[in-house]
mmCIF file of C-alpha atoms in Angstrom:
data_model
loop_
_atom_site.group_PDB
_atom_site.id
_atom_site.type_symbol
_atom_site.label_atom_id
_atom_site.label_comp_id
_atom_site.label_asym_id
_atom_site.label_seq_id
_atom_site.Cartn_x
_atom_site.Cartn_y
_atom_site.Cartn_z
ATOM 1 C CA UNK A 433 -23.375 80.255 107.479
ATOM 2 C CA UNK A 434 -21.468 76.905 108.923
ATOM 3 C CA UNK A 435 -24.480 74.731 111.241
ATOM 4 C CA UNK A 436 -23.749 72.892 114.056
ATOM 5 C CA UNK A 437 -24.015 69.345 112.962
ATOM 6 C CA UNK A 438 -24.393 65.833 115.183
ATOM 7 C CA UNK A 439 -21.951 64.234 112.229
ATOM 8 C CA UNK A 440 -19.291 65.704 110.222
ATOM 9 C CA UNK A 441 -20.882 64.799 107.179
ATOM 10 C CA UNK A 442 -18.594 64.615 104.017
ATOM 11 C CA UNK A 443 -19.215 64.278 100.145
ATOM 12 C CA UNK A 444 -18.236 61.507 98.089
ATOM 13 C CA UNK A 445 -16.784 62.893 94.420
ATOM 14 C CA UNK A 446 -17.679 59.968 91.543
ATOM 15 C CA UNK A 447 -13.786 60.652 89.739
ATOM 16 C CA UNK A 448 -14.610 57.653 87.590
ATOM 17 C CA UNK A 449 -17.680 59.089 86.295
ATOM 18 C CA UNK A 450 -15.068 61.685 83.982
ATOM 19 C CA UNK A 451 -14.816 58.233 82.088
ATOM 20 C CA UNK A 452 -17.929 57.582 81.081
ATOM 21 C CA UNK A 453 -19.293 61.296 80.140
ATOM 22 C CA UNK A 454 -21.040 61.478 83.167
ATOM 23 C CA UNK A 455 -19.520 64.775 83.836
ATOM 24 C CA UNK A 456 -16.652 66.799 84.076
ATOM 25 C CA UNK A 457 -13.578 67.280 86.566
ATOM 26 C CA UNK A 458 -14.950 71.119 86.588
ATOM 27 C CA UNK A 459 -18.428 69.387 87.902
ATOM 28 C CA UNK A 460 -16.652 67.902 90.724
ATOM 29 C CA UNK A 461 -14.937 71.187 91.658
ATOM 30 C CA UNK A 462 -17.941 73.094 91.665
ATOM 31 C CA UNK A 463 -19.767 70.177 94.013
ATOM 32 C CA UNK A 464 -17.057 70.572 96.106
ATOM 33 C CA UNK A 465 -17.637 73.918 96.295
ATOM 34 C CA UNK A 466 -21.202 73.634 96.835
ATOM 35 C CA UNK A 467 -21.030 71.472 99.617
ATOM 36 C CA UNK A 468 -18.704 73.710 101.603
ATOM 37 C CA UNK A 469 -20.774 76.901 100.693
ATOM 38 C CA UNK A 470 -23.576 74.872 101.922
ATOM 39 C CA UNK A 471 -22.162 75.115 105.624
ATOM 40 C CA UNK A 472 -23.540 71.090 106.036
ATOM 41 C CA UNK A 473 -20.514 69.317 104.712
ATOM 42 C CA UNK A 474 -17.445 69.136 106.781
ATOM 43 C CA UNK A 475 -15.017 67.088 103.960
ATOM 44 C CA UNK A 476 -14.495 66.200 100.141
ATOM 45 C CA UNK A 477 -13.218 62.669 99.122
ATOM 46 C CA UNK A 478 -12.394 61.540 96.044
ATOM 47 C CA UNK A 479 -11.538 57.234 95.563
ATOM 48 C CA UNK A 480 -8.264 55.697 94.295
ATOM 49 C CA UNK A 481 -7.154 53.048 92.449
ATOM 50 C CA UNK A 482 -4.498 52.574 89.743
ATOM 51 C CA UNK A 483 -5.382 50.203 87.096
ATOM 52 C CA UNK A 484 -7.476 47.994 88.217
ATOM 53 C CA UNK A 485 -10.896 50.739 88.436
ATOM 54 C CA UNK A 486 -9.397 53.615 86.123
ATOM 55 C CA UNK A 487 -10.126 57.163 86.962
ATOM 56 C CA UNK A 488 -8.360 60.301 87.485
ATOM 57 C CA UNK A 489 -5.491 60.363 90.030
ATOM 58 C CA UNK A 490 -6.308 60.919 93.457
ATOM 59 C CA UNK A 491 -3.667 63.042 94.727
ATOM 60 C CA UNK A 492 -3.889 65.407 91.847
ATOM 61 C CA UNK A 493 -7.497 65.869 92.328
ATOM 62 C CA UNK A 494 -7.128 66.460 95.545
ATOM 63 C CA UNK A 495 -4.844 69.299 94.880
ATOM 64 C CA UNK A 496 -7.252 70.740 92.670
ATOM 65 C CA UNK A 497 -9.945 71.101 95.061
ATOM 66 C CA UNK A 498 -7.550 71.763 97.931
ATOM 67 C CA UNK A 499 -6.636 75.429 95.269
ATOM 68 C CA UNK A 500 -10.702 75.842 94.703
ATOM 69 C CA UNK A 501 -11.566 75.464 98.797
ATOM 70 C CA UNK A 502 -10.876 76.981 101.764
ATOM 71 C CA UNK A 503 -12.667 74.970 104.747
ATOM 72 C CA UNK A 504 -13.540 71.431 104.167
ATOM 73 C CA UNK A 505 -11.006 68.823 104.626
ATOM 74 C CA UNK A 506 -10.019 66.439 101.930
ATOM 75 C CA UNK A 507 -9.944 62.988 101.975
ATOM 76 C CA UNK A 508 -9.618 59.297 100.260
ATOM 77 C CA UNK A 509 -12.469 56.731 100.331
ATOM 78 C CA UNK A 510 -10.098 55.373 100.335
ATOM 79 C CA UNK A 511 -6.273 55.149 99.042
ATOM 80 C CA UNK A 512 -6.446 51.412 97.704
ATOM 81 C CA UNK A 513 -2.787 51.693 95.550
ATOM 82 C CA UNK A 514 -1.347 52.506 99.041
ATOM 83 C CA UNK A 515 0.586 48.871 98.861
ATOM 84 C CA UNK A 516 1.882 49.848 95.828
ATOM 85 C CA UNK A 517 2.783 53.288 96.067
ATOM 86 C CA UNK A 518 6.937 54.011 97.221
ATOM 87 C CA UNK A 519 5.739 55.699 100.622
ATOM 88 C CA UNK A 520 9.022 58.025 100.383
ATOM 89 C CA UNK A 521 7.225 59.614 97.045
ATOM 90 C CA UNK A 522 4.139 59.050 98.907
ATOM 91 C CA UNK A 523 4.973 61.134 102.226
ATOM 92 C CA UNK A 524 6.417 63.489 99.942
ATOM 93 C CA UNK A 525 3.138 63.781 97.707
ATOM 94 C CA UNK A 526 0.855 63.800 100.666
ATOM 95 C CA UNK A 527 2.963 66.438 102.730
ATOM 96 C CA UNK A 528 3.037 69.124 99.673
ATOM 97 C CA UNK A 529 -1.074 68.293 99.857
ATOM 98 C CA UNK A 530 -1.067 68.904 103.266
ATOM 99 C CA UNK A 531 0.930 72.473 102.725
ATOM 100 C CA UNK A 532 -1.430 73.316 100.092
ATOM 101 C CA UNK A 533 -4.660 72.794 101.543
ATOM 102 C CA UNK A 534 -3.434 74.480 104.808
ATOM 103 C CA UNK A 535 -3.501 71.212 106.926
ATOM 104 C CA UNK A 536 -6.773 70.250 105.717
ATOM 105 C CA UNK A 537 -5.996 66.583 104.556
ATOM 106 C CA UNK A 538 -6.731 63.132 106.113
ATOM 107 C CA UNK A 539 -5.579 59.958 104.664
ATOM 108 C CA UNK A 540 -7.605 56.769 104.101
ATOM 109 C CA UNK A 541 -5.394 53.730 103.394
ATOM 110 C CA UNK A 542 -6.544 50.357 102.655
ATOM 111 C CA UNK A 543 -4.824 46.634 101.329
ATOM 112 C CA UNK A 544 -6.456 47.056 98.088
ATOM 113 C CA UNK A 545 -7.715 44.316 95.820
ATOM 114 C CA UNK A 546 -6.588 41.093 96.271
ATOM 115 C CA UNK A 547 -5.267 38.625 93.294
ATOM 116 C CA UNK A 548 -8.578 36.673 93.997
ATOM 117 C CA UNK A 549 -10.919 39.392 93.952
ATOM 118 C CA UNK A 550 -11.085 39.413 89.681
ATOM 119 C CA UNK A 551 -7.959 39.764 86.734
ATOM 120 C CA UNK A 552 -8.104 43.124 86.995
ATOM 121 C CA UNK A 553 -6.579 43.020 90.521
ATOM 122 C CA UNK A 554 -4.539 39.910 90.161
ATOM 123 C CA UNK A 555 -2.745 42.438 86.680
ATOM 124 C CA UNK A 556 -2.435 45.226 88.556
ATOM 125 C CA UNK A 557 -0.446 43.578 91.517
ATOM 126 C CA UNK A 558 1.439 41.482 88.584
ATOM 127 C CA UNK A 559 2.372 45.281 86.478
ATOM 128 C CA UNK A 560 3.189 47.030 90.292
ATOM 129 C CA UNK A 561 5.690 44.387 91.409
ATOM 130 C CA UNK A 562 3.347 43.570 94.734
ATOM 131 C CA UNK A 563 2.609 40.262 96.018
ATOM 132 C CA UNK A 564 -1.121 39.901 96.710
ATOM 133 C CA UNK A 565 0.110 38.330 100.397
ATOM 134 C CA UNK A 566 2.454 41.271 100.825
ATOM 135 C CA UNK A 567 -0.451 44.298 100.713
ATOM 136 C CA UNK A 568 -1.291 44.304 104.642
ATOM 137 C CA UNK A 569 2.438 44.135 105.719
ATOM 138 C CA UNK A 570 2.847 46.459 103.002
ATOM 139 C CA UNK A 571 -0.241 48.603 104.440
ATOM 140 C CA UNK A 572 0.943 48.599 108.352
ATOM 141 C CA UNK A 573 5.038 49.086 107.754
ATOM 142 C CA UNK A 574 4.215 51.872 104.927
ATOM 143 C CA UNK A 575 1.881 54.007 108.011
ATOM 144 C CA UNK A 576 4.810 53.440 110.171
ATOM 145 C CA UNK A 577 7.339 55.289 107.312
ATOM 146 C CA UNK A 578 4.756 57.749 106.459
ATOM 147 C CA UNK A 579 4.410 58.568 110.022
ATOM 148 C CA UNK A 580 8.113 59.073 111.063
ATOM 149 C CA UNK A 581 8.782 60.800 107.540
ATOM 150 C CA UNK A 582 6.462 63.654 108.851
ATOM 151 C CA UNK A 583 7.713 64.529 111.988
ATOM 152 C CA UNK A 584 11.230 63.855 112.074
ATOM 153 C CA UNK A 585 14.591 64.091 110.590
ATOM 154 C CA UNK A 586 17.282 61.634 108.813
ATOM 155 C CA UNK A 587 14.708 58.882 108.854
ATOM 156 C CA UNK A 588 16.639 55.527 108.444
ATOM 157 C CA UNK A 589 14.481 52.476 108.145
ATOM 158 C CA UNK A 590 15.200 48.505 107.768
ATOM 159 C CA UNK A 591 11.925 47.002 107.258
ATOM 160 C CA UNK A 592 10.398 44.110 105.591
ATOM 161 C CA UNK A 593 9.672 45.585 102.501
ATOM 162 C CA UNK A 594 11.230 48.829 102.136
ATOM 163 C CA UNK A 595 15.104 49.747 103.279
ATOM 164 C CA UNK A 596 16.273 53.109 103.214
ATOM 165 C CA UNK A 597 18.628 55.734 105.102
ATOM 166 C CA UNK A 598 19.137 59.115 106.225
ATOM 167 C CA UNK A 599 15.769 60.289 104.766
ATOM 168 C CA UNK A 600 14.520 64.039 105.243
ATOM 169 C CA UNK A 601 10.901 64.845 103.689
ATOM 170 C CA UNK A 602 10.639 68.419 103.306
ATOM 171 C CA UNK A 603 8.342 70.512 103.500
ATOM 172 C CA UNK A 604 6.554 68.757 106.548
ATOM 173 C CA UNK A 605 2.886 68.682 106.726
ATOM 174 C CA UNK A 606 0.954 71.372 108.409
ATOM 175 C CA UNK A 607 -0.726 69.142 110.442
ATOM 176 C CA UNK A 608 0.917 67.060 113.180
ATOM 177 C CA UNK A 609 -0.188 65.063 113.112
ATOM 178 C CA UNK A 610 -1.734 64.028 109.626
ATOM 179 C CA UNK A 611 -4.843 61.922 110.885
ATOM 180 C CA UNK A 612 -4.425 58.146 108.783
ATOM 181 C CA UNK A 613 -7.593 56.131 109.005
ATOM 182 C CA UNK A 614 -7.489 52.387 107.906
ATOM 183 C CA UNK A 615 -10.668 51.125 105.464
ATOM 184 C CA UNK A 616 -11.589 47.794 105.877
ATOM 185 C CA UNK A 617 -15.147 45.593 105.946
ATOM 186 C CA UNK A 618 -14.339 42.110 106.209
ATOM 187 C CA UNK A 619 -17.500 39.884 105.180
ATOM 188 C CA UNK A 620 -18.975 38.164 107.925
ATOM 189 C CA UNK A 621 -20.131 35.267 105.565
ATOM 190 C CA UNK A 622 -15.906 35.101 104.369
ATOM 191 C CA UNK A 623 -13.899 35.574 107.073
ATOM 192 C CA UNK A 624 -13.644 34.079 110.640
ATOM 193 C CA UNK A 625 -14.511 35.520 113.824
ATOM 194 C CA UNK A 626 -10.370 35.466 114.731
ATOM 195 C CA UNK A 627 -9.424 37.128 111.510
ATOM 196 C CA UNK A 628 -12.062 39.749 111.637
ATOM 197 C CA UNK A 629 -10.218 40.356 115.492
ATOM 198 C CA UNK A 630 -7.428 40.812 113.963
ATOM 199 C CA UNK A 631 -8.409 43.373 111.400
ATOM 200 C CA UNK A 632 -9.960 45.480 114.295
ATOM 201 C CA UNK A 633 -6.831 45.503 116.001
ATOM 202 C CA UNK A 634 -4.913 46.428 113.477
ATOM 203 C CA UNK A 635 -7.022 49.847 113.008
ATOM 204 C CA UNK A 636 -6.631 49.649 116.830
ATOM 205 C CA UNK A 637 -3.035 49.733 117.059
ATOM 206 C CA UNK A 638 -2.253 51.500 113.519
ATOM 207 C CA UNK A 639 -4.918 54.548 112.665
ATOM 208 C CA UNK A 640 -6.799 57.333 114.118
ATOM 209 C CA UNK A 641 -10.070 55.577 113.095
ATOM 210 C CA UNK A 642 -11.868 53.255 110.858
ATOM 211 C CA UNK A 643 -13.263 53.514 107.673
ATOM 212 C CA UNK A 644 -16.133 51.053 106.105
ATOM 213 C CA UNK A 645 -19.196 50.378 104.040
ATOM 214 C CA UNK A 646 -21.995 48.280 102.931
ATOM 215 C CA UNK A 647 -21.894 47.430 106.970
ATOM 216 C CA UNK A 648 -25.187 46.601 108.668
ATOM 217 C CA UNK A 649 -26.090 49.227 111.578
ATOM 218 C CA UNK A 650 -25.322 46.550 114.022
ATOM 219 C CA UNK A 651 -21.882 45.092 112.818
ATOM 220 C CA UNK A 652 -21.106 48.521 112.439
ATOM 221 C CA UNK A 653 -21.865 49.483 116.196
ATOM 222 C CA UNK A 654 -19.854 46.402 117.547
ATOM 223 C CA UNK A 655 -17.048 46.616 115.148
ATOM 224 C CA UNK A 656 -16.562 50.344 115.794
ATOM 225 C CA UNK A 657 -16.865 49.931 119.825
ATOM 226 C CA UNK A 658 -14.368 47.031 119.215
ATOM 227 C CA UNK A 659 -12.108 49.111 117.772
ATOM 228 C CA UNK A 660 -12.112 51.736 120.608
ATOM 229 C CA UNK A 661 -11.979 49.185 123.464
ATOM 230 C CA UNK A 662 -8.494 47.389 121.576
ATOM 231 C CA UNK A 663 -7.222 51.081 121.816
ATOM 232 C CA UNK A 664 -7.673 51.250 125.193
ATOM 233 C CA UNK A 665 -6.410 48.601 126.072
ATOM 234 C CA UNK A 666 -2.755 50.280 124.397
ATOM 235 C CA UNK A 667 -3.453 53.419 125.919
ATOM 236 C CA UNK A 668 -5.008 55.604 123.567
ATOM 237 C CA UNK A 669 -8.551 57.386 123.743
ATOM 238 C CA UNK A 670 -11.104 55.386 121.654
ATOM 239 C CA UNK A 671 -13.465 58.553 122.104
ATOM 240 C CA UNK A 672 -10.707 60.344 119.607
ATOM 241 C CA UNK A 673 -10.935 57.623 116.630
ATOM 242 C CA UNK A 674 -13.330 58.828 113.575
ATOM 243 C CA UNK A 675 -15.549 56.062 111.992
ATOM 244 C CA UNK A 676 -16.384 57.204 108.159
ATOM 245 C CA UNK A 677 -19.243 55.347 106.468
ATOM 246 C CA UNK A 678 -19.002 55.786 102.820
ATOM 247 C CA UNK A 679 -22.939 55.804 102.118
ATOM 248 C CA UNK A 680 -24.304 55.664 98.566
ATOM 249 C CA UNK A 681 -27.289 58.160 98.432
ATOM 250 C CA UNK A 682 -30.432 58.763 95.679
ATOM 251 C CA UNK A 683 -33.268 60.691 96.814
ATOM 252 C CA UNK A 684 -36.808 60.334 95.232
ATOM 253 C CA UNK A 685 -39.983 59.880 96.517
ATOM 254 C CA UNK A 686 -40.410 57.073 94.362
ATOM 255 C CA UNK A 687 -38.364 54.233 95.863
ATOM 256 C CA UNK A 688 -38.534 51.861 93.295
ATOM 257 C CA UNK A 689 -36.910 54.689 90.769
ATOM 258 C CA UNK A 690 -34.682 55.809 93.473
ATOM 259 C CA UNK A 691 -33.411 51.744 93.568
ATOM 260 C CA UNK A 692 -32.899 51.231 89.772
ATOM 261 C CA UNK A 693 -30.965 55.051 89.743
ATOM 262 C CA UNK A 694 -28.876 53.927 92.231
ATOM 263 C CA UNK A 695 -28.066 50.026 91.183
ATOM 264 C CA UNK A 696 -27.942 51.364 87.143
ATOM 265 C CA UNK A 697 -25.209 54.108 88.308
ATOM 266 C CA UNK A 698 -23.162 50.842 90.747
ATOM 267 C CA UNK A 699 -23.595 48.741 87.870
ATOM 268 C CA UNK A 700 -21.767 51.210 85.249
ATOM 269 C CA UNK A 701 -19.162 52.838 88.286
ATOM 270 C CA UNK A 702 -18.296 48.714 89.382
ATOM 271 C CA UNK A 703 -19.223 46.403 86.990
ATOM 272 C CA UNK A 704 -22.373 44.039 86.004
ATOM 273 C CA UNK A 705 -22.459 42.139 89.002
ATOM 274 C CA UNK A 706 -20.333 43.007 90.667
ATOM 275 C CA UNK A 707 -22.677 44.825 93.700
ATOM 276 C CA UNK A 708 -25.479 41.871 94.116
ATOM 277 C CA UNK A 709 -29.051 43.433 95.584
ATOM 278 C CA UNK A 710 -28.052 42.256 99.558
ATOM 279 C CA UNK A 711 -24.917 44.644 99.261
ATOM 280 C CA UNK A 712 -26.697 47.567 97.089
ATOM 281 C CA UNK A 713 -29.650 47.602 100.688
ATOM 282 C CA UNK A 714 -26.879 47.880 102.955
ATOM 283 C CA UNK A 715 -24.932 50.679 101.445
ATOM 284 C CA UNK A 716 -27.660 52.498 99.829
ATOM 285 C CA UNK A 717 -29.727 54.802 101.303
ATOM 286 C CA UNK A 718 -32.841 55.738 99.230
ATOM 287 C CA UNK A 719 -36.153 56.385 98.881
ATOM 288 C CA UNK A 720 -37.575 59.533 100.298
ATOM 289 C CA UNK A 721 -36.197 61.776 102.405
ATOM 290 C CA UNK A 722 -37.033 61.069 105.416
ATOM 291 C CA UNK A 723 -36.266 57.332 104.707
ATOM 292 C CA UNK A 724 -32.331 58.471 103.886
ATOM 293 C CA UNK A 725 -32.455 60.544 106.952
ATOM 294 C CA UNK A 726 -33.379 57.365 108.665
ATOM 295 C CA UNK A 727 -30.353 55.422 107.491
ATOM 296 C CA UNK A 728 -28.238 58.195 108.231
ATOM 297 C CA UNK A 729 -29.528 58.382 111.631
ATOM 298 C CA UNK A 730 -29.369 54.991 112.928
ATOM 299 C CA UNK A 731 -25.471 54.640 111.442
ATOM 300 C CA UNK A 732 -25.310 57.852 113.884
ATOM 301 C CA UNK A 733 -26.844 56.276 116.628
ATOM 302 C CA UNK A 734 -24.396 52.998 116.225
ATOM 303 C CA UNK A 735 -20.987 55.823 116.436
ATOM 304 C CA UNK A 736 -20.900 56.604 113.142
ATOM 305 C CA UNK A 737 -18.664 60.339 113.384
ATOM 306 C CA UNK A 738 -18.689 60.746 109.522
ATOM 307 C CA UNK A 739 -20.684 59.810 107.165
ATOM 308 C CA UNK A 740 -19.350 60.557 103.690
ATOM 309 C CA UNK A 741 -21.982 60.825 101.161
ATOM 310 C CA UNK A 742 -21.936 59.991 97.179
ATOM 311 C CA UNK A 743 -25.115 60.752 95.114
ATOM 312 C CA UNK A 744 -25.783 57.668 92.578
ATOM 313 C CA UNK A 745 -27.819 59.325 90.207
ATOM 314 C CA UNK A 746 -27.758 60.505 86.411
ATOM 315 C CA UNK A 747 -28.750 63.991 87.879
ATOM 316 C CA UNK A 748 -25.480 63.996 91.305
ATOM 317 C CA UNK A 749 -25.688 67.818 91.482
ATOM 318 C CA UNK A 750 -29.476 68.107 92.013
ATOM 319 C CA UNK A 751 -29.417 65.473 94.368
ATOM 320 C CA UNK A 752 -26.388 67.299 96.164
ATOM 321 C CA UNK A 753 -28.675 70.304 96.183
ATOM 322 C CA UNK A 754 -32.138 68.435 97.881
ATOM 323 C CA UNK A 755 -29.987 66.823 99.993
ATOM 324 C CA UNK A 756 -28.930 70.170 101.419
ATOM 325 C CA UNK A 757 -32.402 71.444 101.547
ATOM 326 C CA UNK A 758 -34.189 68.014 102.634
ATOM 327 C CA UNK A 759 -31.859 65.691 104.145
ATOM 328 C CA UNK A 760 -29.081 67.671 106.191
ATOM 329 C CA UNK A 761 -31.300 70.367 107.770
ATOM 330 C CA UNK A 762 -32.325 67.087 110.087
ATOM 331 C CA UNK A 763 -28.769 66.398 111.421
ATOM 332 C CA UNK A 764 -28.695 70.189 112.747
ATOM 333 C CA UNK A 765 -27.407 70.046 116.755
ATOM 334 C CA UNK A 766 -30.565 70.883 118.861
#
């Protein structure tokens, strides 16, 4: 039976673990289904990228699940190709996902990599056509399109990057509207105070919340109450934005084991390297179970309204399971 829950917790599907025999698609369907028979987990989200990380297509996962669920919502963590994608294909794509999961889609956008962040990045961008410089404008014109595509007709549009006229995108989504939620987690130690501003106000002015991760609790708290008081300030409720925390997970009584699990399985999914030990603390939680509730409490207690779990383990569908029995059961509303 469903619970009341403090969080609409979600589940984080590993789609690039099909790559390296670490399961099947068919595994991540029947998590999927797990989770929502489970009555704990509120969503499903699968990550996105084109070249750059390979794995199986977003969208098309999506659909799968969408045809093996009923309840939970699906979701990106979150759609980094956005910048590349043509968003008339893309509202198109996204709408027939929308009709076929019964309105149970939201849509997490995000710049992507940059051309600095590593030649994988710098080739994709290079094969797509996309400036690295072009990927927020890109980002914020292609939510406006998306937007405008979905809810009305003979959409004409003279923009900066895409031109187009006397557009209709049919079927239209079930819901109206779809809810878009902008990722982003600018480094404190890389970015300035005024550009970080910035950021926030784009999710502000743009999306219908914020998603993150590997934030500490208390960047997290201001960032997200930053975010709600810039969308005041235009007139819409900051109480209605969702913040998503995409929270790597490995429960073990043993933390040391739980910590080499975890790192091991970010070290194979990202790259040697590429997650250094200060990141893997702040976006892992591990250890026992009580010490993951922990972590997943105090991100509630800083606004956190979703917390989107993936299990970083050899073993993802036994953790799924003691996370049900040992973890969740906590976040019940009293």
């Amino acid at each position: 039976m469903p619970y009341t829950m403090r969080a609409n917790f979600g589940l984080s599907l590993s789609t690039r673990a099909v790559l390296f025999d670490w399961g099947t698609l068919d595994d991540l369907i029947d998590a999927a289904r797990i989770a929502e028979t489970s009555g704990y987990f509120d969503s499903v989200w699968v990550g996105d990228n084109l070249l750059s990380k390979p794995r199986v297509e977003a969208i098309v996962t999506l659909s799968a699940l969408a045809a093996r669920t009923e309840h939970v919502r699906l979701g990106t963590i979150c759609l980094a190709s956005f910048p590349l994608r043509d968003p008339i294909l893309l509202a198109l794509q996204w709408a027939s996902l929308d009709v076929l999961s019964k309105g149970r889609t939201i849509l997490a956008v995000c710049n992507g990599g940059s051309a600095l962040d590593g030649p994988q990045f710098a080739h994709e961008l290079e094969v797509m056509g996309v400036p690295s410089r072009e990927r927020v404008g890109r980002v914020v014109e292609g939510i406006t399109i998306l937007r405008r595509l979905w809810s009305e007709e003979r959409v004409s549009h003279r923009g900066t990057y895409y031109h187009f006229a006397d557009v209709d995108i049919l079927p239209k989504p079930v819901q109206q509207p779809i809810p878009i939620l902008i990722a982003v987690n600018p480094k404190e130690e890389q970015v300035d105070a005024a550009t970080t501003d910035r950021i926030l106000r784009r999710v502000a002015t743009h999306a219908d919340g914020w998603q993150t991760d590997a934030t500490p609790v208390d960047t997290f708290r201001q960032r997200f109450k930053t975010i709600q008081h810039y969308a005041a300030q235009q007139g819409r409720d900051g109480g209605q934005l969702e913040s998503c925390l995409h929270l790597m997970v490995n429960i073990n009584e043993n933390r040391d084991q739980a910590f080499h699990e975890a790192t091991t399985f970010l070290s194979s999914y990202y790259g040697a390297g590429a997650v250094s030990r200060e990141r893997a603390e702040m976006w892992l939680a591990y250890g026992s179970p009580q010490a993951v509730i922990d972590k997943i409490g105090a991100y509630l207690d800083a606004g956190c309204t979703t917390p989107v779990l993936r299990f970083v383990s050899p073993h993802p569908t036994a953790q799924l399971q003691r996370c049900i029995e040992d973890v969740l059961p906590a976040f019940r509303a009293t």
